[in-house]
Each structure stands twice: as C-alpha cells, then as structure tokens.
GROMACS .gro file of C-alpha atoms in nm:
model
  396
    1UNK     CA    1  -1.435   0.610  -2.380
    2UNK     CA    2  -1.269   0.941  -2.456
    3UNK     CA    3  -0.947   0.946  -2.654
    4UNK     CA    4  -0.619   0.915  -2.469
    5UNK     CA    5  -0.334   1.162  -2.467
    6UNK     CA    6  -0.014   0.972  -2.547
    7UNK     CA    7   0.347   1.055  -2.483
    8UNK     CA    8   0.678   0.877  -2.527
    9UNK     CA    9   0.856   0.751  -2.217
   10UNK     CA   10   1.214   0.632  -2.185
   11UNK     CA   11   1.303   0.460  -1.859
   12UNK     CA   12   1.623   0.588  -1.702
   13UNK     CA   13   1.940   0.388  -1.725
   14UNK     CA   14   1.953   0.310  -1.354
   15UNK     CA   15   1.754  -0.002  -1.439
   16UNK     CA   16   2.070  -0.135  -1.599
   17UNK     CA   17   2.220  -0.163  -1.254
   18UNK     CA   18   1.961  -0.431  -1.184
   19UNK     CA   19   2.057  -0.628  -1.495
   20UNK     CA   20   1.736  -0.532  -1.668
   21UNK     CA   21   1.685  -0.408  -2.022
   22UNK     CA   22   1.603  -0.040  -2.058
   23UNK     CA   23   1.232  -0.021  -2.130
   24UNK     CA   24   1.076   0.212  -2.383
   25UNK     CA   25   0.706   0.240  -2.442
   26UNK     CA   26   0.425   0.473  -2.532
   27UNK     CA   27   0.226   0.563  -2.223
   28UNK     CA   28  -0.107   0.742  -2.234
   29UNK     CA   29  -0.257   0.975  -1.980
   30UNK     CA   30  -0.613   0.886  -1.896
   31UNK     CA   31  -0.872   1.159  -1.929
   32UNK     CA   32  -0.933   1.348  -1.610
   33UNK     CA   33  -1.261   1.171  -1.544
   34UNK     CA   34  -1.285   0.802  -1.633
   35UNK     CA   35  -1.648   0.697  -1.674
   36UNK     CA   36  -1.815   0.367  -1.760
   37UNK     CA   37  -1.883   0.295  -2.125
   38UNK     CA   38  -2.221   0.417  -2.243
   39UNK     CA   39  -2.484   0.149  -2.206
   40UNK     CA   40  -2.263  -0.074  -1.992
   41UNK     CA   41  -2.468  -0.355  -1.846
   42UNK     CA   42  -2.272  -0.369  -1.521
   43UNK     CA   43  -2.122  -0.070  -1.346
   44UNK     CA   44  -1.906  -0.087  -1.036
   45UNK     CA   45  -2.072   0.073  -0.737
   46UNK     CA   46  -1.894   0.343  -0.538
   47UNK     CA   47  -1.793   0.257  -0.184
   48UNK     CA   48  -1.988   0.473   0.060
   49UNK     CA   49  -1.827   0.780   0.209
   50UNK     CA   50  -1.683   0.738   0.559
   51UNK     CA   51  -1.911   0.845   0.839
   52UNK     CA   52  -1.612   1.021   0.999
   53UNK     CA   53  -1.402   1.162   0.712
   54UNK     CA   54  -1.058   1.299   0.778
   55UNK     CA   55  -1.051   1.672   0.848
   56UNK     CA   56  -0.854   1.904   0.623
   57UNK     CA   57  -0.478   1.885   0.660
   58UNK     CA   58  -0.467   2.222   0.833
   59UNK     CA   59  -0.740   2.126   1.078
   60UNK     CA   60  -0.548   1.820   1.200
   61UNK     CA   61  -0.207   1.990   1.227
   62UNK     CA   62  -0.191   1.958   1.606
   63UNK     CA   63  -0.268   1.584   1.614
   64UNK     CA   64   0.027   1.366   1.714
   65UNK     CA   65  -0.142   1.060   1.864
   66UNK     CA   66  -0.370   0.821   1.675
   67UNK     CA   67  -0.360   0.486   1.498
   68UNK     CA   68  -0.440   0.339   1.158
   69UNK     CA   69  -0.494  -0.007   1.010
   70UNK     CA   70  -0.292  -0.147   0.717
   71UNK     CA   71  -0.338  -0.475   0.531
   72UNK     CA   72  -0.366  -0.616   0.179
   73UNK     CA   73  -0.474  -0.889  -0.065
   74UNK     CA   74  -0.841  -0.950  -0.003
   75UNK     CA   75  -0.930  -1.134  -0.326
   76UNK     CA   76  -1.135  -1.445  -0.263
   77UNK     CA   77  -1.195  -1.787  -0.414
   78UNK     CA   78  -1.557  -1.706  -0.505
   79UNK     CA   79  -1.524  -1.347  -0.623
   80UNK     CA   80  -1.827  -1.250  -0.829
   81UNK     CA   81  -2.035  -1.531  -0.675
   82UNK     CA   82  -2.050  -1.448  -0.305
   83UNK     CA   83  -1.906  -1.214  -0.044
   84UNK     CA   84  -1.540  -1.272   0.038
   85UNK     CA   85  -1.565  -1.501   0.338
   86UNK     CA   86  -1.206  -1.489   0.462
   87UNK     CA   87  -1.197  -1.113   0.414
   88UNK     CA   88  -1.521  -1.086   0.612
   89UNK     CA   89  -1.347  -1.246   0.912
   90UNK     CA   90  -1.078  -0.979   0.888
   91UNK     CA   91  -1.340  -0.703   0.862
   92UNK     CA   92  -1.526  -0.833   1.169
   93UNK     CA   93  -1.205  -0.820   1.370
   94UNK     CA   94  -1.122  -0.473   1.240
   95UNK     CA   95  -1.463  -0.344   1.343
   96UNK     CA   96  -1.410  -0.477   1.695
   97UNK     CA   97  -1.067  -0.313   1.710
   98UNK     CA   98  -1.204   0.020   1.585
   99UNK     CA   99  -1.484   0.008   1.841
  100UNK     CA  100  -1.255  -0.086   2.129
  101UNK     CA  101  -1.010   0.194   2.047
  102UNK     CA  102  -1.252   0.475   1.961
  103UNK     CA  103  -1.258   0.630   2.309
  104UNK     CA  104  -0.893   0.566   2.386
  105UNK     CA  105  -0.586   0.784   2.332
  106UNK     CA  106  -0.507   0.635   1.988
  107UNK     CA  107  -0.835   0.595   1.794
  108UNK     CA  108  -0.821   0.435   1.449
  109UNK     CA  109  -0.846   0.720   1.194
  110UNK     CA  110  -0.812   0.541   0.858
  111UNK     CA  111  -0.744   0.209   0.684
  112UNK     CA  112  -0.483   0.141   0.413
  113UNK     CA  113  -0.519  -0.153   0.171
  114UNK     CA  114  -0.220  -0.232  -0.051
  115UNK     CA  115  -0.407  -0.391  -0.341
  116UNK     CA  116  -0.565  -0.698  -0.502
  117UNK     CA  117  -0.915  -0.619  -0.384
  118UNK     CA  118  -1.063  -0.885  -0.616
  119UNK     CA  119  -0.939  -1.164  -0.843
  120UNK     CA  120  -1.032  -0.991  -1.170
  121UNK     CA  121  -1.075  -0.616  -1.145
  122UNK     CA  122  -1.216  -0.604  -1.499
  123UNK     CA  123  -1.531  -0.782  -1.380
  124UNK     CA  124  -1.779  -0.541  -1.214
  125UNK     CA  125  -1.961  -0.830  -1.045
  126UNK     CA  126  -1.652  -0.918  -0.846
  127UNK     CA  127  -1.635  -0.567  -0.701
  128UNK     CA  128  -2.009  -0.537  -0.639
  129UNK     CA  129  -2.090  -0.886  -0.511
  130UNK     CA  130  -1.777  -0.970  -0.317
  131UNK     CA  131  -1.585  -0.661  -0.204
  132UNK     CA  132  -1.774  -0.334  -0.183
  133UNK     CA  133  -2.034  -0.438   0.074
  134UNK     CA  134  -1.759  -0.537   0.316
  135UNK     CA  135  -1.580  -0.205   0.279
  136UNK     CA  136  -1.908  -0.020   0.327
  137UNK     CA  137  -1.918  -0.176   0.674
  138UNK     CA  138  -1.581  -0.018   0.753
  139UNK     CA  139  -1.677   0.326   0.622
  140UNK     CA  140  -2.028   0.333   0.777
  141UNK     CA  141  -2.034   0.109   1.085
  142UNK     CA  142  -1.665   0.159   1.154
  143UNK     CA  143  -1.690   0.515   1.027
  144UNK     CA  144  -1.331   0.529   0.900
  145UNK     CA  145  -1.185   0.643   0.566
  146UNK     CA  146  -1.058   0.358   0.346
  147UNK     CA  147  -0.769   0.401   0.103
  148UNK     CA  148  -0.693   0.138  -0.161
  149UNK     CA  149  -0.380   0.115  -0.378
  150UNK     CA  150  -0.426  -0.091  -0.698
  151UNK     CA  151  -0.283  -0.440  -0.726
  152UNK     CA  152  -0.209  -0.643  -1.035
  153UNK     CA  153  -0.539  -0.831  -1.000
  154UNK     CA  154  -0.725  -0.500  -0.988
  155UNK     CA  155  -0.579  -0.322  -1.292
  156UNK     CA  156  -0.366  -0.601  -1.449
  157UNK     CA  157   0.013  -0.612  -1.438
  158UNK     CA  158   0.053  -0.422  -1.767
  159UNK     CA  159   0.324  -0.156  -1.766
  160UNK     CA  160   0.159   0.038  -2.052
  161UNK     CA  161  -0.107   0.288  -1.949
  162UNK     CA  162  -0.309   0.224  -2.263
  163UNK     CA  163  -0.319  -0.157  -2.232
  164UNK     CA  164  -0.687  -0.253  -2.292
  165UNK     CA  165  -0.721  -0.474  -1.984
  166UNK     CA  166  -0.564  -0.208  -1.764
  167UNK     CA  167  -0.806   0.059  -1.888
  168UNK     CA  168  -1.105  -0.155  -1.794
  169UNK     CA  169  -0.965  -0.251  -1.455
  170UNK     CA  170  -0.865   0.107  -1.380
  171UNK     CA  171  -1.212   0.232  -1.475
  172UNK     CA  172  -1.365  -0.012  -1.226
  173UNK     CA  173  -1.114   0.073  -0.954
  174UNK     CA  174  -1.179   0.446  -0.992
  175UNK     CA  175  -1.554   0.391  -0.974
  176UNK     CA  176  -1.516   0.191  -0.653
  177UNK     CA  177  -1.299   0.451  -0.476
  178UNK     CA  178  -1.452   0.766  -0.628
  179UNK     CA  179  -1.586   0.887  -0.291
  180UNK     CA  180  -1.275   0.791  -0.095
  181UNK     CA  181  -0.964   0.935  -0.263
  182UNK     CA  182  -0.888   1.296  -0.360
  183UNK     CA  183  -1.064   1.406  -0.679
  184UNK     CA  184  -0.892   1.472  -1.010
  185UNK     CA  185  -0.750   1.823  -1.001
  186UNK     CA  186  -0.683   1.815  -0.628
  187UNK     CA  187  -0.335   1.899  -0.502
  188UNK     CA  188  -0.302   1.552  -0.351
  189UNK     CA  189  -0.410   1.358  -0.664
  190UNK     CA  190  -0.237   1.282  -0.993
  191UNK     CA  191  -0.521   1.330  -1.240
  192UNK     CA  192  -0.627   1.018  -1.426
  193UNK     CA  193  -0.405   0.795  -1.212
  194UNK     CA  194  -0.476   0.586  -0.900
  195UNK     CA  195  -0.199   0.789  -0.735
  196UNK     CA  196  -0.272   1.020  -0.443
  197UNK     CA  197  -0.167   1.135  -0.099
  198UNK     CA  198  -0.314   1.275   0.221
  199UNK     CA  199  -0.195   1.418   0.548
  200UNK     CA  200  -0.330   1.363   0.896
  201UNK     CA  201  -0.170   1.504   1.209
  202UNK     CA  202   0.206   1.452   1.201
  203UNK     CA  203   0.184   1.182   0.932
  204UNK     CA  204   0.183   1.202   0.550
  205UNK     CA  205   0.075   0.906   0.335
  206UNK     CA  206   0.140   0.843  -0.036
  207UNK     CA  207  -0.027   0.574  -0.251
  208UNK     CA  208   0.104   0.489  -0.598
  209UNK     CA  209   0.052   0.222  -0.864
  210UNK     CA  210   0.351  -0.013  -0.860
  211UNK     CA  211   0.220  -0.193  -1.171
  212UNK     CA  212   0.341   0.111  -1.368
  213UNK     CA  213   0.647   0.191  -1.156
  214UNK     CA  214   0.844   0.279  -1.472
  215UNK     CA  215   0.601   0.560  -1.558
  216UNK     CA  216   0.783   0.894  -1.547
  217UNK     CA  217   0.472   1.106  -1.486
  218UNK     CA  218   0.377   0.916  -1.173
  219UNK     CA  219   0.734   0.920  -1.043
  220UNK     CA  220   0.762   1.296  -1.100
  221UNK     CA  221   0.436   1.354  -0.912
  222UNK     CA  222   0.550   1.149  -0.612
  223UNK     CA  223   0.881   1.333  -0.616
  224UNK     CA  224   0.698   1.666  -0.620
  225UNK     CA  225   0.485   1.568  -0.322
  226UNK     CA  226   0.793   1.475  -0.120
  227UNK     CA  227   0.994   1.779  -0.224
  228UNK     CA  228   0.712   2.016  -0.130
  229UNK     CA  229   0.639   1.858   0.207
  230UNK     CA  230   0.667   2.051   0.533
  231UNK     CA  231   0.882   1.810   0.730
  232UNK     CA  232   0.856   2.013   1.048
  233UNK     CA  233   0.487   1.930   1.042
  234UNK     CA  234   0.501   1.584   0.881
  235UNK     CA  235   0.758   1.401   1.090
  236UNK     CA  236   0.635   1.061   0.965
  237UNK     CA  237   0.610   0.981   0.593
  238UNK     CA  238   0.456   0.652   0.476
  239UNK     CA  239   0.412   0.498   0.132
  240UNK     CA  240   0.182   0.208   0.044
  241UNK     CA  241   0.166   0.020  -0.284
  242UNK     CA  242   0.126  -0.337  -0.403
  243UNK     CA  243   0.460  -0.496  -0.505
  244UNK     CA  244   0.718  -0.548  -0.229
  245UNK     CA  245   1.064  -0.402  -0.268
  246UNK     CA  246   1.188  -0.739  -0.146
  247UNK     CA  247   1.010  -1.045  -0.011
  248UNK     CA  248   1.054  -1.416   0.056
  249UNK     CA  249   0.731  -1.565  -0.075
  250UNK     CA  250   0.660  -1.707  -0.423
  251UNK     CA  251   0.691  -1.358  -0.579
  252UNK     CA  252   1.028  -1.296  -0.413
  253UNK     CA  253   1.329  -1.500  -0.313
  254UNK     CA  254   1.547  -1.545  -0.621
  255UNK     CA  255   1.270  -1.397  -0.842
  256UNK     CA  256   1.278  -1.024  -0.918
  257UNK     CA  257   0.953  -0.928  -1.090
  258UNK     CA  258   0.943  -0.630  -1.326
  259UNK     CA  259   0.744  -0.401  -1.090
  260UNK     CA  260   0.973  -0.488  -0.800
  261UNK     CA  261   1.282  -0.407  -1.007
  262UNK     CA  262   1.129  -0.075  -1.113
  263UNK     CA  263   1.036   0.020  -0.756
  264UNK     CA  264   1.388  -0.063  -0.643
  265UNK     CA  265   1.544   0.142  -0.921
  266UNK     CA  266   1.319   0.449  -0.920
  267UNK     CA  267   1.139   0.485  -0.588
  268UNK     CA  268   1.380   0.360  -0.325
  269UNK     CA  269   1.651   0.621  -0.398
  270UNK     CA  270   1.376   0.883  -0.378
  271UNK     CA  271   1.245   0.741  -0.049
  272UNK     CA  272   1.593   0.735   0.102
  273UNK     CA  273   1.659   1.092  -0.012
  274UNK     CA  274   1.342   1.217   0.157
  275UNK     CA  275   1.359   0.996   0.465
  276UNK     CA  276   1.038   0.802   0.402
  277UNK     CA  277   1.033   0.577   0.705
  278UNK     CA  278   0.758   0.319   0.657
  279UNK     CA  279   0.644   0.114   0.355
  280UNK     CA  280   0.337  -0.111   0.339
  281UNK     CA  281   0.296  -0.361   0.056
  282UNK     CA  282   0.118  -0.689  -0.014
  283UNK     CA  283   0.134  -0.922  -0.318
  284UNK     CA  284   0.277  -1.192  -0.091
  285UNK     CA  285  -0.004  -1.348   0.113
  286UNK     CA  286   0.185  -1.362   0.441
  287UNK     CA  287   0.346  -1.133   0.699
  288UNK     CA  288   0.709  -1.028   0.702
  289UNK     CA  289   0.914  -0.731   0.815
  290UNK     CA  290   1.239  -0.596   0.669
  291UNK     CA  291   1.451  -0.306   0.794
  292UNK     CA  292   1.669  -0.111   0.552
  293UNK     CA  293   1.941   0.104   0.706
  294UNK     CA  294   2.134   0.374   0.522
  295UNK     CA  295   2.296   0.714   0.570
  296UNK     CA  296   2.135   1.029   0.441
  297UNK     CA  297   2.309   1.315   0.258
  298UNK     CA  298   2.438   1.454   0.589
  299UNK     CA  299   2.574   1.118   0.704
  300UNK     CA  300   2.291   1.070   0.954
  301UNK     CA  301   2.193   0.705   1.006
  302UNK     CA  302   1.840   0.636   0.887
  303UNK     CA  303   1.599   0.345   0.873
  304UNK     CA  304   1.307   0.235   0.655
  305UNK     CA  305   1.071  -0.028   0.795
  306UNK     CA  306   0.913  -0.235   0.519
  307UNK     CA  307   0.603  -0.432   0.618
  308UNK     CA  308   0.466  -0.696   0.379
  309UNK     CA  309   0.111  -0.770   0.493
  310UNK     CA  310  -0.096  -0.973   0.247
  311UNK     CA  311  -0.317  -1.170   0.483
  312UNK     CA  312  -0.648  -0.998   0.407
  313UNK     CA  313  -0.824  -1.308   0.273
  314UNK     CA  314  -0.642  -1.424  -0.041
  315UNK     CA  315  -0.502  -1.782  -0.050
  316UNK     CA  316  -0.211  -1.792   0.192
  317UNK     CA  317   0.153  -1.832   0.089
  318UNK     CA  318   0.466  -1.968   0.258
  319UNK     CA  319   0.835  -1.882   0.281
  320UNK     CA  320   1.026  -1.967  -0.039
  321UNK     CA  321   1.373  -1.823   0.023
  322UNK     CA  322   1.562  -1.503   0.092
  323UNK     CA  323   1.534  -1.221  -0.163
  324UNK     CA  324   1.822  -1.159  -0.403
  325UNK     CA  325   1.949  -0.816  -0.298
  326UNK     CA  326   2.298  -0.817  -0.450
  327UNK     CA  327   2.223  -0.580  -0.739
  328UNK     CA  328   2.001  -0.365  -0.517
  329UNK     CA  329   2.271  -0.313  -0.257
  330UNK     CA  330   2.533  -0.240  -0.526
  331UNK     CA  331   2.301   0.016  -0.687
  332UNK     CA  332   2.246   0.197  -0.357
  333UNK     CA  333   2.603   0.329  -0.380
  334UNK     CA  334   2.667   0.609  -0.135
  335UNK     CA  335   2.335   0.538   0.036
  336UNK     CA  336   2.502   0.229   0.188
  337UNK     CA  337   2.176   0.038   0.206
  338UNK     CA  338   2.181  -0.263   0.438
  339UNK     CA  339   1.877  -0.486   0.471
  340UNK     CA  340   1.788  -0.715   0.761
  341UNK     CA  341   1.497  -0.960   0.768
  342UNK     CA  342   1.335  -0.899   1.107
  343UNK     CA  343   1.036  -1.133   1.065
  344UNK     CA  344   1.041  -1.428   0.827
  345UNK     CA  345   0.718  -1.603   0.730
  346UNK     CA  346   0.674  -1.971   0.806
  347UNK     CA  347   0.766  -2.242   0.556
  348UNK     CA  348   0.466  -2.465   0.632
  349UNK     CA  349   0.100  -2.427   0.546
  350UNK     CA  350  -0.068  -2.295   0.858
  351UNK     CA  351   0.231  -2.088   0.971
  352UNK     CA  352   0.100  -1.767   0.810
  353UNK     CA  353  -0.255  -1.674   0.909
  354UNK     CA  354  -0.501  -1.414   0.787
  355UNK     CA  355  -0.417  -1.093   0.964
  356UNK     CA  356  -0.403  -0.714   0.959
  357UNK     CA  357  -0.187  -0.457   1.134
  358UNK     CA  358  -0.260  -0.165   1.362
  359UNK     CA  359   0.002   0.109   1.353
  360UNK     CA  360   0.014   0.333   1.660
  361UNK     CA  361   0.152   0.686   1.626
  362UNK     CA  362   0.246   0.862   1.949
  363UNK     CA  363   0.449   1.172   1.866
  364UNK     CA  364   0.793   1.056   1.751
  365UNK     CA  365   0.722   0.697   1.852
  366UNK     CA  366   0.558   0.450   1.612
  367UNK     CA  367   0.482   0.089   1.691
  368UNK     CA  368   0.297  -0.191   1.515
  369UNK     CA  369   0.053  -0.453   1.636
  370UNK     CA  370  -0.018  -0.759   1.420
  371UNK     CA  371  -0.363  -0.910   1.474
  372UNK     CA  372  -0.421  -1.267   1.357
  373UNK     CA  373  -0.770  -1.371   1.253
  374UNK     CA  374  -0.972  -1.695   1.270
  375UNK     CA  375  -0.735  -1.986   1.340
  376UNK     CA  376  -0.451  -1.731   1.349
  377UNK     CA  377  -0.565  -1.565   1.672
  378UNK     CA  378  -0.257  -1.546   1.888
  379UNK     CA  379  -0.022  -1.489   1.592
  380UNK     CA  380   0.308  -1.372   1.742
  381UNK     CA  381   0.558  -1.290   1.465
  382UNK     CA  382   0.792  -1.106   1.706
  383UNK     CA  383   0.765  -1.362   1.983
  384UNK     CA  384   0.461  -1.152   2.065
  385UNK     CA  385   0.251  -0.945   1.825
  386UNK     CA  386   0.414  -0.602   1.871
  387UNK     CA  387   0.724  -0.417   1.760
  388UNK     CA  388   0.856  -0.062   1.776
  389UNK     CA  389   0.927   0.086   1.432
  390UNK     CA  390   1.205   0.326   1.340
  391UNK     CA  391   1.485   0.466   1.548
  392UNK     CA  392   1.346   0.722   1.789
  393UNK     CA  393   1.694   0.864   1.850
  394UNK     CA  394   1.717   1.003   1.495
  395UNK     CA  395   1.369   1.152   1.474
  396UNK     CA  396   1.356   1.509   1.353
   0.00000   0.00000   0.00000
C-alpha cells in the first residue's frame, strides 16, 4: 500500500462540555485511490452499477416528488459462510416495494444504508459471500442506486485514520462501493474518505464516517458542503451515518460512546446552524424516533427528526433506558435544544422486528413509512406504520 500523508489533529475544546478528555492524535490521509495489496488472495468485489442511476444534480432540479428507502445493520450470523438470510428477507420486501411504487407518483429513487454491512469488514469473504450479491439484486433487479455509510464492523471503531485494522476494512469498503459513490476528486466526495454527498430533486444527502467523528478534515468538508449549498433548490437536507446521536438500546441509555460524543459535540451544532432536518443512523438493532427542537440564528423554531433504524438483519436489540442528554442539552446553549422520544423500542425480545423505512418526499411535505419484515409484518410503531416528519409551517 502506498505511503500515507500524516498530519496532527487537535480536537476542539467543545468536547469538554461533554465531560470528555480532549483527544489528540496523528491522523493520516489515505491516498486518493486505495487499491488491494499486490498479490492479495481475496479481493472484495464491486457492487454492480444501478440499472437506473441518478441523473446529474442539474438534470433533476425540477423534481419535488419521489421516495427513498433507508435502513441499517445488515451483518449476519453466518457472514463469510452463506448469504445473509435475515437481510435477504428485507431485500425481498424492498424489491416488492420498489416494483409496486415504480409507476406511481413517488417512485423509489435510491437506498441509504447506515452501516455494519458485515460482521468483519476486514474479511473479503464476508463481503463477497454474504452481502454483495444481495445488494446487486437491488441495483440490477430493483434498478436503484445504493449508498452505504461505514459502520464500526465495516472499518473498525478506531478513531485514528492510520490504524491497521481500519485501513484494511476501509480498503474493502471502498472496493465494494467503488461503482456507487462519487469518485475521488469529485466535488461531492472527500478524497480517500468514505465521505460523500449527492443531490436529487429538492433533497441533498450527506454521508460521513462517524467512527472518525473527531477528524477535522472530514468535519471541514461536511461544513463546506453545507455552507455552499443552494437552499432555494435544496429545501430538504439529510445526513446518514452509523452512530446515533442518542438512543435507548445497549449502545445508548446511560452509555455515551466515543463516536456518539464526538457527533454530538462537532456535528450537531453544524446541523442546527444549517437546518439539516433529517438524520438516519443505525448501530442499535431496533427502530426509534427522536425529535430535536431548537431555534435558529433568527429565532425561528426548527426541528430535526432523528430516525434510528437498525433492523436490516443483524441480531435484534431491546430498549435499555433513556439516553443521558444532560450534558448535550447544556452544551447546546443558545440553540435551546429540546429532545422528545417519539417512538421507543420495545423492552422484550420480539417487540422490535426486522424492518426498513420508506421516506416519501412531496414538495415541502415529508413522511415516513416503516415496513416490518418476516414475523414483523404489521409493525406499527406510531400506532400505525406512518408519521409526518418536520414542521411544514416553517419550511423555506
């Protein structure tokens, strides 16, 4: 592998507001093109290009009605041995949904996956045997683009860019998605990182790597994308990444993991500043929905809907307790962040099924549909399976 370009990073002091130590490390930029080691016995295959790729941003400027699918955590119990069975049930349902909606007013235009594709992203067999064939069905039979954000199982949970395990996992991830995400050097891609964005119609989507949420280069790139965005065109801005900002499963409750603390400290003030309205994460293998309300710089009331959807096939989790938000709320300061837990997951095994979400965009209106799979058919987290997102009254 080519040599890495290293730089010193010092994490800003806002982390102190979360009762965390200030982190300092040496982070290394990956070369622009990460390639498998020469003579590697196993190489991760590239997921096939979508049969119906998204048009250029300019070509879709007039689109204001469509839908997309979002879900996460597809890793399976037999990764590297056989195809992910539980994930295959989700894919079958997605394909039916895509087919049923293709001639309607809100066809499915893309799929977002918030990470943990496989158990061990450093193992090429797990990608090739268990995951990639299923996603090929979405991109070819379903015909839709597929966008994956990296989870801790994919690229490890290391915060350092030059951590050996991370480099191997990242190499495999980039091979898998090489035909799906913007190329290195593109305006909508941070070169060498699994960090990218795209626009379709009235909606702009950003993916970043929450495993390295302290990294200043990634944060600056995301900030630049938001600062340069035409908000008259892009009335909806969405971010998807792996670690929830807050959650109530075994990774949340009273626990505040390092990536979560870093996302709270660095990304949430940025998202509030730029009125990002919808977040999709996984990591917790269940479904829950939080709403964060705040006031923007003009005093206008705003809202961020945060969907945790990790029911893509990984072993299912249960409710463990409410997240500790005391330091987070104090740190929000003038933003006046207030968080409500709209949907709580169940506390018993069997309460939280495999599932995925369909997000419907209709001009200023956005609503979500949660589709349970297998024994979870009929899942009704809102008393039914639908909810309107955002506050239409404050749309631009």
